[in-house]
Short mmCIF file of C-alpha atoms and ligand atoms in Angstrom, two decimals:
data_model
loop_
_atom_site.label_atom_id
_atom_site.label_comp_id
_atom_site.label_asym_id
_atom_site.label_seq_id
_atom_site.Cartn_x
_atom_site.Cartn_y
_atom_site.Cartn_z
CA MET A 1 104.63 87.74 130.27
CA SER A 2 101.85 86.94 132.65
CA ASP A 3 99.00 89.01 131.28
CA LYS A 4 97.82 88.99 127.73
CA ARG A 5 99.05 91.80 125.52
CA HIS A 6 96.31 93.79 123.85
CA ILE A 7 97.10 94.52 120.24
CA ALA A 8 95.82 97.13 117.79
CA ILE A 9 96.60 96.41 114.15
CA LEU A 10 96.50 99.39 111.79
CA GLY A 11 96.16 97.89 108.33
CA SER A 12 94.98 94.45 109.44
CA THR A 13 93.92 93.29 105.96
CA GLY A 14 97.31 93.93 104.34
CA SER A 15 100.28 91.61 104.14
CA ILE A 16 101.77 92.53 107.54
CA GLY A 17 98.33 92.74 109.16
CA THR A 18 97.25 89.24 108.12
CA GLN A 19 100.60 87.78 109.15
CA THR A 20 100.35 89.52 112.53
CA LEU A 21 96.99 87.83 113.02
CA ASP A 22 98.61 84.53 112.09
CA VAL A 23 101.19 84.99 114.87
CA ILE A 24 98.38 85.89 117.30
CA ARG A 25 96.36 82.87 116.12
CA GLN A 26 99.26 80.65 117.22
CA HIS A 27 99.34 82.23 120.69
CA PRO A 28 95.79 82.97 121.81
CA ASP A 29 96.95 82.69 125.44
CA ARG A 30 99.42 85.56 124.96
CA PHE A 31 97.60 88.10 122.81
CA GLU A 32 94.20 89.68 122.60
CA VAL A 33 93.12 91.65 119.54
CA GLU A 34 91.78 95.02 120.66
CA LEU A 35 91.43 96.99 117.43
CA LEU A 36 91.58 96.21 113.71
CA THR A 37 91.58 98.83 110.97
CA ALA A 38 91.40 98.55 107.20
CA ASN A 39 91.22 100.91 104.28
CA THR A 40 88.59 99.43 101.97
CA SER A 41 88.83 95.62 102.38
CA ALA A 42 85.46 95.28 104.10
CA ALA A 43 84.93 91.54 103.57
CA LEU A 44 88.27 90.53 105.06
CA LEU A 45 87.89 92.97 107.96
CA ILE A 46 84.49 91.44 108.74
CA ALA A 47 85.96 87.92 108.68
CA GLN A 48 88.84 88.99 110.94
CA ALA A 49 86.44 90.66 113.39
CA ARG A 50 84.34 87.48 113.56
CA GLU A 51 87.40 85.33 114.22
CA PHE A 52 89.26 87.55 116.72
CA SER A 53 86.36 89.46 118.39
CA PRO A 54 88.20 92.78 118.83
CA ASN A 55 86.70 95.55 120.92
CA ALA A 56 86.39 97.70 117.79
CA VAL A 57 87.10 97.84 114.07
CA VAL A 58 87.53 100.87 111.83
CA ILE A 59 86.96 100.87 108.09
CA ARG A 60 88.64 103.98 106.79
CA ASP A 61 86.49 104.39 103.69
CA GLU A 62 83.11 105.76 104.78
CA LYS A 63 81.43 104.13 101.78
CA CYS A 64 82.17 100.71 103.30
CA TYR A 65 80.85 101.56 106.77
CA ARG A 66 77.28 100.26 106.32
CA GLU A 67 78.47 96.93 104.94
CA VAL A 68 80.80 96.34 107.92
CA ALA A 69 78.34 97.61 110.52
CA ASP A 70 75.50 95.45 109.17
CA ALA A 71 77.67 92.35 108.94
CA LEU A 72 78.82 92.71 112.56
CA ALA A 73 75.47 93.85 113.97
CA ASP A 74 74.94 90.52 115.78
CA THR A 75 78.36 90.78 117.54
CA ASP A 76 79.79 92.96 120.34
CA VAL A 77 82.35 94.50 117.96
CA LYS A 78 82.00 98.27 117.72
CA VAL A 79 82.27 99.58 114.17
CA PHE A 80 83.63 103.00 113.19
CA CYS A 81 84.88 104.69 110.05
CA GLY A 82 87.39 107.36 109.07
CA MET A 83 90.90 108.40 110.04
CA ASP A 84 89.80 110.39 113.10
CA SER A 85 88.29 107.23 114.60
CA ILE A 86 91.55 105.34 114.01
CA CYS A 87 93.52 108.09 115.75
CA SER A 88 91.27 108.17 118.80
CA LEU A 89 90.77 104.40 119.19
CA VAL A 90 94.48 103.68 118.90
CA ALA A 91 94.98 105.83 122.02
CA ALA A 92 92.33 103.95 124.05
CA ASP A 93 93.21 102.49 127.46
CA GLY A 94 92.74 98.90 126.36
CA VAL A 95 95.56 98.99 123.81
CA ASP A 96 99.13 97.96 124.79
CA ILE A 97 100.89 97.54 121.45
CA VAL A 98 100.11 99.15 118.11
CA VAL A 99 101.21 97.31 114.98
CA ALA A 100 101.58 100.17 112.50
CA ALA A 101 101.16 98.44 109.17
CA MET A 102 99.29 100.98 107.07
CA VAL A 103 100.71 101.77 103.64
CA GLY A 104 102.54 105.03 102.96
CA PHE A 105 102.34 108.47 104.54
CA SER A 106 98.82 107.79 105.84
CA GLY A 107 100.41 105.73 108.63
CA LEU A 108 101.97 108.82 110.20
CA ARG A 109 98.96 110.40 111.93
CA PRO A 110 97.72 107.30 113.79
CA THR A 111 101.29 106.37 114.75
CA LEU A 112 101.78 109.83 116.27
CA ALA A 113 98.48 109.47 118.15
CA ALA A 114 99.61 106.10 119.52
CA ILE A 115 102.98 107.50 120.63
CA ARG A 116 101.31 110.43 122.38
CA ALA A 117 99.14 107.91 124.23
CA GLY A 118 102.24 106.02 125.36
CA LYS A 119 101.62 102.84 123.35
CA THR A 120 104.46 100.53 122.35
CA ILE A 121 104.85 100.75 118.58
CA ALA A 122 105.64 97.74 116.38
CA LEU A 123 106.55 99.68 113.27
CA ALA A 124 106.07 98.20 109.81
CA ASN A 125 105.16 101.51 108.17
CA LYS A 126 108.64 102.77 107.24
CA GLU A 127 107.27 105.88 105.51
CA THR A 128 106.51 107.25 109.00
CA LEU A 129 110.24 107.46 109.77
CA VAL A 130 111.22 108.45 106.23
CA ALA A 131 108.90 111.46 106.20
CA ALA A 132 109.17 112.52 109.84
CA GLY A 133 111.99 110.56 111.49
CA SER A 134 113.35 113.36 113.69
CA LEU A 135 109.89 114.32 114.97
CA VAL A 136 108.68 110.77 115.51
CA THR A 137 111.80 109.67 117.40
CA ALA A 138 111.79 112.86 119.52
CA LEU A 139 108.12 112.34 120.38
CA ALA A 140 108.76 108.69 121.25
CA ALA A 141 111.62 109.70 123.56
CA GLU A 142 109.43 112.35 125.20
CA HIS A 143 106.66 109.82 125.89
CA ARG A 144 109.12 107.00 126.75
CA VAL A 145 107.67 104.89 124.00
CA ALA A 146 109.58 102.01 122.42
CA ILE A 147 109.51 101.79 118.62
CA LEU A 148 110.20 98.15 117.78
CA PRO A 149 111.02 97.39 114.15
CA VAL A 150 108.91 94.97 112.12
CA ASP A 151 110.86 95.51 108.90
CA SER A 152 112.95 92.33 108.53
CA GLU A 153 116.32 94.11 108.14
CA HIS A 154 115.74 96.35 111.13
CA SER A 155 114.44 93.48 113.19
CA ALA A 156 117.66 91.64 112.30
CA ILE A 157 119.75 94.59 113.49
CA PHE A 158 117.59 94.87 116.60
CA GLN A 159 118.13 91.16 117.34
CA CYS A 160 121.89 91.55 116.79
CA LEU A 161 121.91 94.54 119.15
CA MET A 162 120.18 92.47 121.81
CA ALA A 163 123.03 89.99 121.50
CA ALA A 164 125.59 92.82 121.57
CA GLY A 165 124.67 93.91 125.08
CA PRO A 166 126.19 97.30 125.90
CA ASN A 167 128.52 97.31 122.89
CA ARG A 168 127.58 99.72 120.10
CA PRO A 169 128.22 98.83 116.46
CA VAL A 170 130.29 101.10 114.25
CA LYS A 171 128.51 99.98 111.10
CA LEU A 172 125.18 98.53 110.03
CA HIS A 173 125.04 96.27 106.97
CA LEU A 174 121.54 96.28 105.50
CA THR A 175 121.03 93.39 103.13
CA ALA A 176 118.91 93.74 100.00
CA SER A 177 117.57 90.99 97.76
CA GLY A 178 118.15 93.28 94.79
CA GLY A 179 114.57 92.75 93.63
CA PRO A 180 113.40 91.23 90.34
CA PHE A 181 115.76 93.37 88.18
CA ARG A 182 118.96 92.68 90.11
CA THR A 183 120.76 91.17 87.11
CA TRP A 184 119.00 93.12 84.35
CA PRO A 185 120.90 95.73 82.29
CA ARG A 186 119.65 99.30 82.48
CA GLU A 187 118.10 99.24 78.98
CA ARG A 188 115.96 96.25 79.86
CA ILE A 189 114.92 97.66 83.24
CA ALA A 190 113.83 100.84 81.44
CA THR A 191 111.09 98.94 79.62
CA ALA A 192 110.07 96.71 82.54
CA THR A 193 106.36 96.10 82.81
CA LYS A 194 104.29 96.35 85.94
CA ALA A 195 103.84 92.57 85.97
CA GLU A 196 107.61 92.05 85.88
CA ALA A 197 108.18 94.61 88.64
CA LEU A 198 105.55 92.95 90.82
CA LYS A 199 107.36 89.58 90.79
CA HIS A 200 109.54 89.78 93.89
CA PRO A 201 111.96 86.84 94.06
CA ASN A 202 111.85 86.16 97.83
CA TRP A 203 109.23 88.13 99.73
CA ASP A 204 105.48 88.14 99.25
CA MET A 205 104.34 91.71 99.98
CA GLY A 206 101.83 94.38 99.00
CA ALA A 207 101.98 96.10 95.59
CA LYS A 208 103.49 99.41 96.73
CA ILE A 209 106.41 97.92 98.64
CA THR A 210 107.02 95.40 95.86
CA ILE A 211 107.47 98.22 93.32
CA ASP A 212 109.62 100.06 95.89
CA SER A 213 111.75 96.90 96.09
CA ALA A 214 112.10 96.75 92.30
CA THR A 215 113.34 100.37 92.18
CA MET A 216 115.33 99.81 95.42
CA MET A 217 113.60 102.87 96.86
CA ASN A 218 112.52 100.45 99.56
CA LYS A 219 116.17 99.94 100.53
CA GLY A 220 116.68 103.69 100.46
CA PHE A 221 113.73 104.08 102.83
CA GLU A 222 115.28 101.40 105.04
CA VAL A 223 118.57 103.31 105.22
CA ILE A 224 116.66 106.32 106.54
CA GLU A 225 114.58 104.12 108.82
CA ALA A 226 117.79 102.58 110.24
CA LYS A 227 119.34 105.97 110.83
CA TRP A 228 116.40 107.01 113.04
CA LEU A 229 115.72 103.69 114.74
CA PHE A 230 119.32 103.08 115.76
CA SER A 231 120.62 106.68 116.06
CA VAL A 232 123.50 106.25 113.60
CA ASP A 233 124.90 108.50 110.89
CA VAL A 234 123.97 107.60 107.35
CA GLY A 235 127.71 107.12 106.66
CA GLN A 236 127.64 104.16 109.06
CA ILE A 237 125.06 102.33 106.94
CA ASN A 238 126.12 100.02 104.14
CA VAL A 239 123.72 98.42 101.67
CA LEU A 240 124.76 94.94 100.61
CA VAL A 241 122.98 93.03 97.85
CA HIS A 242 122.37 89.45 99.00
CA PRO A 243 119.96 87.73 96.61
CA GLU A 244 119.33 84.63 98.77
CA SER A 245 117.75 86.73 101.57
CA VAL A 246 119.13 84.36 104.23
CA ILE A 247 121.08 86.99 106.16
CA HIS A 248 118.52 89.64 107.08
CA SER A 249 121.14 92.22 108.17
CA MET A 250 124.34 92.55 110.19
CA ILE A 251 126.13 94.80 112.65
CA GLU A 252 129.88 95.41 112.73
CA PHE A 253 131.92 96.29 115.82
CA ALA A 254 135.04 98.44 116.19
CA ASP A 255 137.16 95.29 116.41
CA GLY A 256 136.00 94.14 112.97
CA ALA A 257 133.70 91.36 114.18
CA VAL A 258 130.33 91.11 112.45
CA LEU A 259 127.09 89.70 113.88
CA ALA A 260 124.37 88.54 111.51
CA GLN A 261 120.79 87.37 111.92
CA LEU A 262 119.72 84.56 109.58
CA GLY A 263 116.48 82.83 108.78
CA CYS A 264 113.95 81.94 106.12
CA PRO A 265 112.24 84.95 104.58
CA ASP A 266 109.14 84.87 106.79
CA MET A 267 107.76 88.19 108.04
CA ARG A 268 106.02 86.46 110.92
CA VAL A 269 109.37 86.18 112.71
CA PRO A 270 110.08 89.95 112.91
CA ILE A 271 106.41 90.49 113.80
CA GLU A 272 106.66 87.94 116.63
CA VAL A 273 109.96 89.42 117.86
CA ALA A 274 108.33 92.87 118.04
CA ILE A 275 105.06 91.95 119.73
CA SER A 276 106.48 89.43 122.20
CA TYR A 277 109.68 91.39 123.06
CA PRO A 278 111.76 90.70 125.11
CA GLU A 279 110.59 87.07 124.96
CA ARG A 280 110.63 84.81 121.91
CA LEU A 281 107.69 82.54 121.21
CA PRO A 282 107.54 79.35 119.15
CA LEU A 283 106.28 79.77 115.60
CA ASP A 284 105.40 77.19 113.01
CA GLY A 285 106.77 77.74 109.55
CA PRO A 286 109.81 76.93 107.43
CA ARG A 287 113.18 76.32 109.10
CA LEU A 288 116.48 77.46 107.68
CA ASP A 289 118.39 74.64 105.97
CA LEU A 290 121.80 76.11 105.21
CA ALA A 291 123.05 72.93 103.56
CA ALA A 292 120.13 73.12 101.13
CA ALA A 293 120.69 76.85 100.64
CA GLY A 294 124.29 76.18 99.55
CA ALA A 295 126.23 79.31 98.65
CA LEU A 296 125.36 82.74 100.00
CA THR A 297 126.41 85.54 97.67
CA PHE A 298 126.94 89.27 98.10
CA ASP A 299 127.41 92.28 95.87
CA ARG A 300 127.60 96.05 96.10
CA ALA A 301 124.44 98.02 95.37
CA ASP A 302 124.35 99.72 91.95
CA THR A 303 122.93 103.24 92.16
CA ASP A 304 123.34 103.69 88.40
CA ARG A 305 120.76 101.04 87.54
CA PHE A 306 118.81 101.80 90.74
CA PRO A 307 118.90 105.60 91.05
CA CYS A 308 116.19 105.69 93.74
CA LEU A 309 118.70 104.23 96.21
CA GLY A 310 121.12 107.08 95.51
CA LEU A 311 118.28 109.60 95.82
CA ALA A 312 117.43 108.30 99.28
CA PHE A 313 121.03 108.74 100.45
CA GLU A 314 120.96 112.27 99.00
CA ALA A 315 117.63 113.02 100.71
CA ILE A 316 118.79 112.01 104.17
CA ARG A 317 122.10 113.86 103.74
CA ARG A 318 120.21 117.06 102.82
CA GLY A 319 117.77 116.35 105.66
CA GLY A 320 114.98 118.73 106.67
CA ASN A 321 111.82 118.11 104.68
CA VAL A 322 113.62 116.59 101.67
CA PRO A 323 113.01 112.93 102.68
CA CYS A 324 109.33 113.82 103.14
CA ALA A 325 109.16 115.28 99.61
CA MET A 326 110.97 112.23 98.28
CA ASN A 327 108.46 109.92 99.92
CA ALA A 328 105.45 111.90 98.67
CA ALA A 329 106.76 112.00 95.10
CA ASN A 330 107.51 108.29 95.23
CA GLU A 331 103.99 107.54 96.46
CA ALA A 332 102.45 109.44 93.53
CA ALA A 333 104.92 108.04 90.99
CA VAL A 334 104.43 104.42 92.09
CA LYS A 335 100.66 104.87 91.87
CA ALA A 336 101.08 106.24 88.32
CA TYR A 337 103.39 103.34 87.41
CA LEU A 338 100.87 100.81 88.76
CA ARG A 339 98.25 102.46 86.52
CA ASP A 340 100.58 102.20 83.48
CA ARG A 341 100.85 105.99 83.20
CA ILE A 342 104.65 106.20 83.37
CA GLY A 343 107.72 104.05 82.73
CA PHE A 344 109.95 102.44 85.34
CA TYR A 345 112.73 105.05 85.34
CA ASP A 346 110.18 107.87 85.37
CA ILE A 347 109.65 106.99 89.04
CA ALA A 348 113.24 108.00 89.88
CA ALA A 349 113.13 111.01 87.53
CA LEU A 350 109.97 112.37 89.17
CA VAL A 351 111.31 111.76 92.67
CA GLY A 352 114.58 113.53 91.82
CA GLU A 353 112.68 116.50 90.37
CA ALA A 354 110.47 116.80 93.44
CA MET A 355 113.55 116.78 95.68
CA SER A 356 115.06 119.65 93.66
CA ASP A 357 111.81 121.62 93.60
CA VAL A 358 110.89 121.34 97.27
CA HIS A 359 110.85 124.51 99.32
CA TYR A 360 113.60 123.50 101.75
CA ILE A 361 112.88 123.65 105.47
CA GLU A 362 115.85 122.75 107.63
CA ARG A 363 113.93 121.99 110.84
CA PRO A 364 110.40 121.15 109.82
CA GLY A 365 107.60 120.92 112.38
CA LEU A 366 104.73 118.48 111.96
CA ASP A 367 102.65 121.02 110.06
CA ASP A 368 105.56 121.54 107.65
CA ILE A 369 105.78 117.79 107.11
CA PHE A 370 102.05 117.48 106.38
CA ASP A 371 102.26 120.53 104.05
CA THR A 372 105.32 119.23 102.21
CA ASN A 373 103.68 115.85 101.76
CA ARG A 374 100.41 117.26 100.48
CA GLU A 375 101.96 119.88 98.20
CA THR A 376 104.43 117.45 96.65
CA TYR A 377 101.89 114.66 96.24
CA ASP A 378 99.13 116.90 94.88
CA ARG A 379 101.38 118.65 92.37
CA LEU A 380 102.54 115.33 90.98
CA ALA A 381 99.08 113.72 91.14
CA ALA A 382 97.62 116.60 89.10
CA ARG A 383 100.42 116.30 86.54
CA LEU A 384 100.03 112.51 86.26
CA GLY A 385 96.23 112.58 86.23
CA LEU A 386 95.85 110.50 89.41
MG1 MG B 401 112.61 95.29 104.60
#
């Protein structure tokens, strides 16, 4: 890389966003921050804008606009608000790479805008591929846009594929920590509190993805994400519970050989791999000490105690707009769970119901996807008083 890469970060105040800025902070000669966007975290967005001097920032919530604009009035940073601003700024000439790290379905629109503008996508927002995988990958192919995974498992597979050269794997092994309830019996999981569900053993992440990890819906999303990113059948994807989170995922070849990618659980590595591809840059941080780690253990995933994982396999097998409905129902149900409105297994029950109730569309267009998302989410939100 000779020139600096100009980065837009959608969701810069979240877990992935702040860690992306940490990678950039370590390599100011390689990266330039072009655009930062946040939902409502005005104070952190202001601090980030002051440190990284982007061309522009967008605060999505209009109520926060004045606060951000006033605080940055003495700088050259342009301040905007709203989703439409995000979608137009992400397509601006100055942007090379878009780190899509918004939470949930809301990441879809700006990611589509970035793809249409030919930007390289570093994708952390897995819901984009869950809800609209066929459309997003087709659009990326049409615009010759690379979608580079930021999710640790998919980055691991991507790194293994780089090592594989022209050889295609016959199977992908996605590892899963198993979340905080890995060893709990079903009866105990049923009464799990929000605080217990939010205690992830290995990864420090945002609230939504942490609950998705506890239900293993996150792993289900990752199965769908892997299918689209690597153009494999869902039958070629195996979920393997690996509580130590040392092996981040593996690929298996037709001759039986398996390649794995290992490391400490540090999201800055997959972020760095994505934004510096095809190079690798030095990063500070913990180093893997396998002697200290001792034994690595593995187990099959249990879809009886974690029904959301089974629902995700069902959703992608049925295809069409079913994964979109699943994602929308999960978004509403997780929000209700975080507000103590429903119990832990109600999340899976509500998702399963929404998948049965959805008006099935075999080949949905983008409008169908937005309609399915809104209808499913709104119906559930009304019922749950969100
Ligand atoms: Mg992951």
